[in-house]
């Protein structure tokens, strides 16, 4: 089942009881965020705000806030069906070696290459604003978090064309509203839009840009998907594949770009590469931390077109889990068969919400030879946007990669700190605040697979020992929590788990304090039943496993901050100081103002929302 537009999907959500309508006036500054955050954290319905203060347009948020709704939006019974659909296109069994793999890629491209169809009239152009009519402030653009630099468009489908090749691109980049006709354009250095702008600069031209808000759910998802660089495969082709029909496009009013004919709004305009960039941010980002102010290009709006009765689509990002986690899960399923073409030993993989996509990857493999875990991890680092991964954990086939607790239990049992851990370096996400350099830093591979004699370095590590079915004498670690934990300087709270982990919240006041603390913990008898020491900042709830790992993964550069200390693998997730050589500003975690939380709490019954989602 495909949807012709966003509003048809909204109607289906309403019919299925997956939509809450709020007719009470609600502020677009923080109030909607607090409501939406509560709903998505509890797996609640989407919300349609019919009366947004200061705007004539309703706002929909949380449409894709559960895996089930993402699957529904793509016309699938569940997200695993995405992998099945792609696997049906290609014969993995015949893809042996590099030649076999390459022979399959054209099939994938051709299957997804349902070229868009041009239409002459479009609902997305029923109303046209140009000149003095253009006013972005009339749209219900959200200020999401207290320290945000202003209101941000959070679900934009940004369309550009390569000035050299004419190839089209659509991506999702946040846009801070800076005036009635101007926004920032958050194009990081690795993004295709940034490359198009540089090519326009080289030609001395402005770069035309169109931004769609809405369209059907398949198009919204396609804008987030990390497509491989295959000629002829773009986001509109992917959306056509997902919806099973060619995507309708119409020529823009003031730009020579094709735009979605079924969108709710279209913003048309340009970026002048000769113009000085403007400070954008801060922004409460998908990492759960604020991205601090930086210079970015300025998007000038020349026209706004829309339906007669449009609905403004929005999302929020912040501390996980958030709506973006389920879009990421859809991409996992979609691209698993393609990854298996290149890495045939790969059984499955998962990027859990605590890792905010790029910080943590779990991968299971059908292991055949020593060192294959490292081979797989390095192969994953080479796959498109997987290059931004910070920590990759490799497990045996059969370990459920989507079971967060089970994975870490397996890591404690099978991965010996030092012997089965390896650091390397590579590109990092530009939003990573803890890496050794901007968009460049350390990475960690953890081999939690069953070990061969060669990997253990035992006497059986010879050609004669290849058929040893007992793993060459591998001894599994048996973790246990200590009854009494030591009190050390700066430790605000701590907890040991039965799985072999020691969580610590540290009030760091001086350079080197975390490393000194790690040595003290490692030398204490309470370390006997533990393999991993996780030192977090003072705001971390050590009773909450997800909060601990989310903090750790955001706050480490593995090469600098993960080290074998005694028998422990110590993870230093405390704030880094200038005195330690870290010169970049350290961003704050995202927290909502208490006054806003209290307001929403008091008004919950006024909104008419069910108590169970409160």
mmCIF file of N, CA, C and O in Angstrom, residues 84-156:
data_model
loop_
_atom_site.group_PDB
_atom_site.id
_atom_site.type_symbol
_atom_site.label_atom_id
_atom_site.label_comp_id
_atom_site.label_asym_id
_atom_site.label_seq_id
_atom_site.Cartn_x
_atom_site.Cartn_y
_atom_site.Cartn_z
ATOM 1 N N UNK A 84 13.792 -8.193 2.849
ATOM 2 C CA UNK A 84 13.248 -9.274 2.027
ATOM 3 C C UNK A 84 12.983 -8.773 0.610
ATOM 4 O O UNK A 84 13.310 -9.437 -0.378
ATOM 5 N N UNK A 85 12.431 -7.544 0.516
ATOM 6 C CA UNK A 85 12.114 -6.989 -0.800
ATOM 7 C C UNK A 85 13.363 -6.795 -1.641
ATOM 8 O O UNK A 85 13.396 -7.098 -2.833
ATOM 9 N N UNK A 86 14.410 -6.274 -1.021
ATOM 10 C CA UNK A 86 15.648 -6.060 -1.764
ATOM 11 C C UNK A 86 16.319 -7.392 -2.070
ATOM 12 O O UNK A 86 16.834 -7.602 -3.175
ATOM 13 N N UNK A 87 16.283 -8.328 -1.123
ATOM 14 C CA UNK A 87 16.932 -9.628 -1.339
ATOM 15 C C UNK A 87 16.264 -10.381 -2.490
ATOM 16 O O UNK A 87 16.934 -11.135 -3.214
ATOM 17 N N UNK A 88 14.975 -10.165 -2.669
ATOM 18 C CA UNK A 88 14.282 -10.815 -3.778
ATOM 19 C C UNK A 88 14.764 -10.306 -5.135
ATOM 20 O O UNK A 88 14.581 -10.970 -6.158
ATOM 21 N N UNK A 89 15.380 -9.107 -5.146
ATOM 22 C CA UNK A 89 15.848 -8.538 -6.408
ATOM 23 C C UNK A 89 17.170 -9.135 -6.849
ATOM 24 O O UNK A 89 17.519 -9.120 -8.026
ATOM 25 N N UNK A 90 17.948 -9.589 -5.865
ATOM 26 C CA UNK A 90 19.304 -10.017 -6.177
ATOM 27 C C UNK A 90 19.533 -11.418 -5.621
ATOM 28 O O UNK A 90 18.988 -11.787 -4.599
ATOM 29 N N UNK A 91 20.347 -12.152 -6.298
ATOM 30 C CA UNK A 91 20.644 -13.528 -5.893
ATOM 31 C C UNK A 91 21.962 -13.522 -5.129
ATOM 32 O O UNK A 91 23.041 -13.527 -5.722
ATOM 33 N N UNK A 92 21.871 -13.485 -3.802
ATOM 34 C CA UNK A 92 23.088 -13.425 -3.000
ATOM 35 C C UNK A 92 23.957 -14.662 -3.194
ATOM 36 O O UNK A 92 25.176 -14.601 -3.104
ATOM 37 N N UNK A 93 23.342 -15.796 -3.443
ATOM 38 C CA UNK A 93 24.118 -17.030 -3.565
ATOM 39 C C UNK A 93 25.032 -17.007 -4.776
ATOM 40 O O UNK A 93 26.053 -17.687 -4.807
ATOM 41 N N UNK A 94 24.687 -16.214 -5.797
ATOM 42 C CA UNK A 94 25.526 -16.172 -7.000
ATOM 43 C C UNK A 94 26.569 -15.075 -6.939
ATOM 44 O O UNK A 94 27.412 -14.972 -7.821
ATOM 45 N N UNK A 95 26.509 -14.239 -5.903
ATOM 46 C CA UNK A 95 27.418 -13.089 -5.819
ATOM 47 C C UNK A 95 28.719 -13.503 -5.153
ATOM 48 O O UNK A 95 29.037 -13.061 -4.061
ATOM 49 N N UNK A 96 29.488 -14.361 -5.813
ATOM 50 C CA UNK A 96 30.747 -14.839 -5.244
ATOM 51 C C UNK A 96 31.887 -13.959 -5.733
ATOM 52 O O UNK A 96 32.032 -13.722 -6.934
ATOM 53 N N UNK A 97 32.676 -13.472 -4.823
ATOM 54 C CA UNK A 97 33.832 -12.666 -5.185
ATOM 55 C C UNK A 97 33.430 -11.280 -5.637
ATOM 56 O O UNK A 97 32.260 -10.922 -5.725
ATOM 57 N N UNK A 98 34.463 -10.480 -5.970
ATOM 58 C CA UNK A 98 34.220 -9.101 -6.373
ATOM 59 C C UNK A 98 33.410 -9.040 -7.659
ATOM 60 O O UNK A 98 32.476 -8.256 -7.806
ATOM 61 N N UNK A 99 33.753 -9.915 -8.634
ATOM 62 C CA UNK A 99 33.024 -9.903 -9.893
ATOM 63 C C UNK A 99 31.560 -10.216 -9.713
ATOM 64 O O UNK A 99 30.689 -9.570 -10.307
ATOM 65 N N UNK A 100 31.255 -11.212 -8.878
ATOM 66 C CA UNK A 100 29.854 -11.545 -8.628
ATOM 67 C C UNK A 100 29.112 -10.435 -7.950
ATOM 68 O O UNK A 100 27.952 -10.149 -8.257
ATOM 69 N N UNK A 101 29.793 -9.772 -7.007
ATOM 70 C CA UNK A 101 29.168 -8.648 -6.312
ATOM 71 C C UNK A 101 28.848 -7.525 -7.289
ATOM 72 O O UNK A 101 27.754 -6.964 -7.300
ATOM 73 N N UNK A 102 29.823 -7.197 -8.148
ATOM 74 C CA UNK A 102 29.605 -6.102 -9.091
ATOM 75 C C UNK A 102 28.497 -6.425 -10.082
ATOM 76 O O UNK A 102 27.766 -5.530 -10.526
ATOM 77 N N UNK A 103 28.355 -7.695 -10.409
ATOM 78 C CA UNK A 103 27.312 -8.075 -11.368
ATOM 79 C C UNK A 103 25.921 -7.855 -10.808
ATOM 80 O O UNK A 103 24.954 -7.740 -11.565
ATOM 81 N N UNK A 104 25.807 -7.822 -9.485
ATOM 82 C CA UNK A 104 24.493 -7.656 -8.866
ATOM 83 C C UNK A 104 24.089 -6.183 -8.732
ATOM 84 O O UNK A 104 22.904 -5.863 -8.666
ATOM 85 N N UNK A 105 25.068 -5.275 -8.654
ATOM 86 C CA UNK A 105 24.738 -3.873 -8.409
ATOM 87 C C UNK A 105 23.847 -3.259 -9.496
ATOM 88 O O UNK A 105 22.929 -2.505 -9.181
ATOM 89 N N UNK A 106 24.071 -3.562 -10.782
ATOM 90 C CA UNK A 106 23.152 -3.005 -11.777
ATOM 91 C C UNK A 106 21.705 -3.445 -11.576
ATOM 92 O O UNK A 106 20.787 -2.696 -11.859
ATOM 93 N N UNK A 107 21.508 -4.677 -11.077
ATOM 94 C CA UNK A 107 20.144 -5.135 -10.812
ATOM 95 C C UNK A 107 19.494 -4.274 -9.737
ATOM 96 O O UNK A 107 18.328 -3.895 -9.838
ATOM 97 N N UNK A 108 20.279 -3.962 -8.706
ATOM 98 C CA UNK A 108 19.765 -3.123 -7.637
ATOM 99 C C UNK A 108 19.439 -1.737 -8.166
ATOM 100 O O UNK A 108 18.395 -1.169 -7.868
ATOM 101 N N UNK A 109 20.350 -1.196 -8.988
ATOM 102 C CA UNK A 109 20.104 0.127 -9.551
ATOM 103 C C UNK A 109 18.870 0.118 -10.453
ATOM 104 O O UNK A 109 17.995 0.980 -10.339
ATOM 105 N N UNK A 110 18.787 -0.854 -11.351
ATOM 106 C CA UNK A 110 17.673 -0.894 -12.292
ATOM 107 C C UNK A 110 16.342 -1.074 -11.594
ATOM 108 O O UNK A 110 15.330 -0.484 -11.971
ATOM 109 N N UNK A 111 16.323 -1.896 -10.548
ATOM 110 C CA UNK A 111 15.075 -2.142 -9.833
ATOM 111 C C UNK A 111 14.572 -0.879 -9.144
ATOM 112 O O UNK A 111 13.373 -0.660 -9.022
ATOM 113 N N UNK A 112 15.517 -0.062 -8.667
ATOM 114 C CA UNK A 112 15.125 1.162 -7.970
ATOM 115 C C UNK A 112 14.971 2.342 -8.922
ATOM 116 O O UNK A 112 14.480 3.389 -8.529
ATOM 117 N N UNK A 113 15.402 2.189 -10.146
ATOM 118 C CA UNK A 113 15.403 3.310 -11.067
ATOM 119 C C UNK A 113 14.061 3.429 -11.781
ATOM 120 O O UNK A 113 13.952 3.234 -12.986
ATOM 121 N N UNK A 114 13.028 3.731 -11.012
ATOM 122 C CA UNK A 114 11.741 4.094 -11.586
ATOM 123 C C UNK A 114 11.792 5.604 -11.793
ATOM 124 O O UNK A 114 11.646 6.371 -10.835
ATOM 125 N N UNK A 115 12.060 6.069 -13.008
ATOM 126 C CA UNK A 115 12.285 7.504 -13.194
ATOM 127 C C UNK A 115 11.037 8.306 -12.841
ATOM 128 O O UNK A 115 9.907 7.886 -13.099
ATOM 129 N N UNK A 116 11.214 9.467 -12.212
ATOM 130 C CA UNK A 116 10.055 10.306 -11.887
ATOM 131 C C UNK A 116 9.324 10.727 -13.156
ATOM 132 O O UNK A 116 9.899 10.747 -14.248
ATOM 133 N N UNK A 117 8.069 11.063 -12.997
ATOM 134 C CA UNK A 117 7.288 11.539 -14.142
ATOM 135 C C UNK A 117 6.941 13.013 -13.935
ATOM 136 O O UNK A 117 6.588 13.439 -12.843
ATOM 137 N N UNK A 118 7.087 13.796 -15.001
ATOM 138 C CA UNK A 118 6.805 15.228 -14.946
ATOM 139 C C UNK A 118 5.297 15.447 -15.167
ATOM 140 O O UNK A 118 4.709 14.867 -16.081
ATOM 141 N N UNK A 119 4.690 16.268 -14.324
ATOM 142 C CA UNK A 119 3.291 16.651 -14.482
ATOM 143 C C UNK A 119 3.228 18.155 -14.699
ATOM 144 O O UNK A 119 4.142 18.903 -14.332
ATOM 145 N N UNK A 120 2.132 18.629 -15.294
ATOM 146 C CA UNK A 120 2.004 20.056 -15.610
ATOM 147 C C UNK A 120 1.351 20.838 -14.482
ATOM 148 O O UNK A 120 1.634 22.012 -14.284
ATOM 149 N N UNK A 121 0.446 20.189 -13.754
ATOM 150 C CA UNK A 121 -0.237 20.861 -12.644
ATOM 151 C C UNK A 121 0.005 20.055 -11.376
ATOM 152 O O UNK A 121 0.058 18.828 -11.411
ATOM 153 N N UNK A 122 0.107 20.775 -10.254
ATOM 154 C CA UNK A 122 0.440 20.083 -9.012
ATOM 155 C C UNK A 122 -0.262 20.759 -7.846
ATOM 156 O O UNK A 122 -0.381 21.993 -7.792
ATOM 157 N N UNK A 123 -0.711 19.933 -6.896
ATOM 158 C CA UNK A 123 -1.355 20.492 -5.700
ATOM 159 C C UNK A 123 -0.363 21.303 -4.875
ATOM 160 O O UNK A 123 -0.764 22.213 -4.140
ATOM 161 N N UNK A 124 0.935 20.998 -5.002
ATOM 162 C CA UNK A 124 1.927 21.745 -4.230
ATOM 163 C C UNK A 124 2.104 23.169 -4.733
ATOM 164 O O UNK A 124 2.829 23.959 -4.117
ATOM 165 N N UNK A 125 1.418 23.524 -5.836
ATOM 166 C CA UNK A 125 1.496 24.885 -6.374
ATOM 167 C C UNK A 125 0.121 25.531 -6.496
ATOM 168 O O UNK A 125 -0.086 26.466 -7.276
ATOM 169 N N UNK A 126 -0.827 25.052 -5.698
ATOM 170 C CA UNK A 126 -2.169 25.635 -5.742
ATOM 171 C C UNK A 126 -2.180 27.078 -5.233
ATOM 172 O O UNK A 126 -2.966 27.912 -5.681
ATOM 173 N N UNK A 127 -1.324 27.379 -4.276
ATOM 174 C CA UNK A 127 -1.167 28.733 -3.742
ATOM 175 C C UNK A 127 0.290 29.124 -3.919
ATOM 176 O O UNK A 127 1.188 28.334 -3.621
ATOM 177 N N UNK A 128 0.523 30.337 -4.416
ATOM 178 C CA UNK A 128 1.886 30.795 -4.686
ATOM 179 C C UNK A 128 2.120 32.137 -3.997
ATOM 180 O O UNK A 128 1.358 33.082 -4.191
ATOM 181 N N UNK A 129 3.174 32.198 -3.189
ATOM 182 C CA UNK A 129 3.622 33.459 -2.588
ATOM 183 C C UNK A 129 4.938 33.854 -3.240
ATOM 184 O O UNK A 129 5.887 33.073 -3.268
ATOM 185 N N UNK A 130 4.995 35.096 -3.732
ATOM 186 C CA UNK A 130 6.250 35.641 -4.241
ATOM 187 C C UNK A 130 6.404 37.068 -3.720
ATOM 188 O O UNK A 130 5.473 37.637 -3.138
ATOM 189 N N UNK A 131 7.591 37.644 -3.935
ATOM 190 C CA UNK A 131 7.814 39.027 -3.534
ATOM 191 C C UNK A 131 7.574 39.247 -2.053
ATOM 192 O O UNK A 131 8.024 38.481 -1.202
ATOM 193 N N UNK A 132 6.815 40.302 -1.739
ATOM 194 C CA UNK A 132 6.554 40.650 -0.342
ATOM 195 C C UNK A 132 5.640 39.650 0.367
ATOM 196 O O UNK A 132 5.526 39.682 1.595
ATOM 197 N N UNK A 133 4.994 38.771 -0.389
ATOM 198 C CA UNK A 133 4.146 37.752 0.247
ATOM 199 C C UNK A 133 4.966 36.708 0.997
ATOM 200 O O UNK A 133 4.481 36.078 1.931
ATOM 201 N N UNK A 134 6.200 36.512 0.570
ATOM 202 C CA UNK A 134 7.040 35.475 1.160
ATOM 203 C C UNK A 134 7.349 35.832 2.614
ATOM 204 O O UNK A 134 7.930 36.881 2.901
ATOM 205 N N UNK A 135 6.938 34.976 3.534
ATOM 206 C CA UNK A 135 7.184 35.211 4.959
ATOM 207 C C UNK A 135 7.250 33.868 5.675
ATOM 208 O O UNK A 135 6.224 33.242 5.965
ATOM 209 N N UNK A 136 8.467 33.435 5.968
ATOM 210 C CA UNK A 136 8.660 32.143 6.637
ATOM 211 C C UNK A 136 8.079 32.126 8.041
ATOM 212 O O UNK A 136 7.772 31.057 8.581
ATOM 213 N N UNK A 137 7.924 33.302 8.645
ATOM 214 C CA UNK A 137 7.395 33.355 10.006
ATOM 215 C C UNK A 137 5.933 32.909 10.077
ATOM 216 O O UNK A 137 5.431 32.608 11.166
ATOM 217 N N UNK A 138 5.248 32.884 8.917
ATOM 218 C CA UNK A 138 3.851 32.423 8.912
ATOM 219 C C UNK A 138 3.753 30.899 9.038
ATOM 220 O O UNK A 138 2.688 30.377 9.387
ATOM 221 N N UNK A 139 4.852 30.202 8.744
ATOM 222 C CA UNK A 139 4.857 28.748 8.908
ATOM 223 C C UNK A 139 5.094 28.433 10.385
ATOM 224 O O UNK A 139 5.827 29.152 11.069
ATOM 225 N N UNK A 140 4.515 27.346 10.901
ATOM 226 C CA UNK A 140 4.666 27.018 12.334
ATOM 227 C C UNK A 140 6.004 26.336 12.636
ATOM 228 O O UNK A 140 6.055 25.216 13.169
ATOM 229 N N UNK A 141 7.097 27.009 12.294
ATOM 230 C CA UNK A 141 8.436 26.441 12.482
ATOM 231 C C UNK A 141 8.757 26.425 13.976
ATOM 232 O O UNK A 141 8.555 27.419 14.675
ATOM 233 N N UNK A 142 9.271 25.313 14.453
ATOM 234 C CA UNK A 142 9.465 25.108 15.889
ATOM 235 C C UNK A 142 10.796 25.660 16.380
ATOM 236 O O UNK A 142 11.833 25.500 15.725
ATOM 237 N N UNK A 143 10.766 26.277 17.554
ATOM 238 C CA UNK A 143 11.980 26.384 18.360
ATOM 239 C C UNK A 143 11.916 25.193 19.288
ATOM 240 O O UNK A 143 11.065 25.108 20.183
ATOM 241 N N UNK A 144 12.839 24.245 19.094
ATOM 242 C CA UNK A 144 12.701 22.938 19.727
ATOM 243 C C UNK A 144 13.215 22.905 21.162
ATOM 244 O O UNK A 144 12.580 22.311 22.031
ATOM 245 N N UNK A 145 14.394 23.500 21.407
ATOM 246 C CA UNK A 145 15.043 23.358 22.710
ATOM 247 C C UNK A 145 15.473 24.717 23.235
ATOM 248 O O UNK A 145 15.697 25.652 22.462
ATOM 249 N N UNK A 146 15.621 24.860 24.553
ATOM 250 C CA UNK A 146 15.824 26.169 25.165
ATOM 251 C C UNK A 146 17.015 26.959 24.631
ATOM 252 O O UNK A 146 16.933 28.188 24.494
ATOM 253 N N UNK A 147 18.135 26.299 24.341
ATOM 254 C CA UNK A 147 19.328 27.019 23.908
ATOM 255 C C UNK A 147 19.434 27.153 22.397
ATOM 256 O O UNK A 147 20.431 27.679 21.889
ATOM 257 N N UNK A 148 18.429 26.685 21.659
ATOM 258 C CA UNK A 148 18.458 26.806 20.198
ATOM 259 C C UNK A 148 18.590 28.270 19.788
ATOM 260 O O UNK A 148 17.996 29.167 20.397
ATOM 261 N N UNK A 149 19.335 28.496 18.687
ATOM 262 C CA UNK A 149 19.546 29.850 18.204
ATOM 263 C C UNK A 149 18.333 30.488 17.581
ATOM 264 O O UNK A 149 18.351 31.682 17.262
ATOM 265 N N UNK A 150 17.276 29.740 17.410
ATOM 266 C CA UNK A 150 16.048 30.256 16.811
ATOM 267 C C UNK A 150 15.179 29.098 16.386
ATOM 268 O O UNK A 150 15.424 27.950 16.753
ATOM 269 N N UNK A 151 14.138 29.376 15.597
ATOM 270 C CA UNK A 151 13.311 28.288 15.058
ATOM 271 C C UNK A 151 14.031 27.573 13.913
ATOM 272 O O UNK A 151 14.753 28.193 13.135
ATOM 273 N N UNK A 152 13.827 26.249 13.843
ATOM 274 C CA UNK A 152 14.473 25.426 12.822
ATOM 275 C C UNK A 152 13.438 24.604 12.067
ATOM 276 O O UNK A 152 12.555 23.988 12.679
ATOM 277 N N UNK A 153 13.571 24.575 10.741
ATOM 278 C CA UNK A 153 12.838 23.620 9.910
ATOM 279 C C UNK A 153 13.546 22.281 10.087
ATOM 280 O O UNK A 153 14.738 22.158 9.785
ATOM 281 N N UNK A 154 12.829 21.288 10.575
ATOM 282 C CA UNK A 154 13.479 20.032 10.975
ATOM 283 C C UNK A 154 13.173 18.845 10.064
ATOM 284 O O UNK A 154 13.779 17.787 10.222
ATOM 285 N N UNK A 155 12.251 18.989 9.123
ATOM 286 C CA UNK A 155 11.937 17.870 8.231
ATOM 287 C C UNK A 155 11.953 18.337 6.769
ATOM 288 O O UNK A 155 11.037 18.039 5.999
ATOM 289 N N UNK A 156 13.013 19.080 6.371
ATOM 290 C CA UNK A 156 13.054 19.604 5.003
ATOM 291 C C UNK A 156 13.661 18.610 4.022
ATOM 292 O O UNK A 156 14.611 17.901 4.345
#
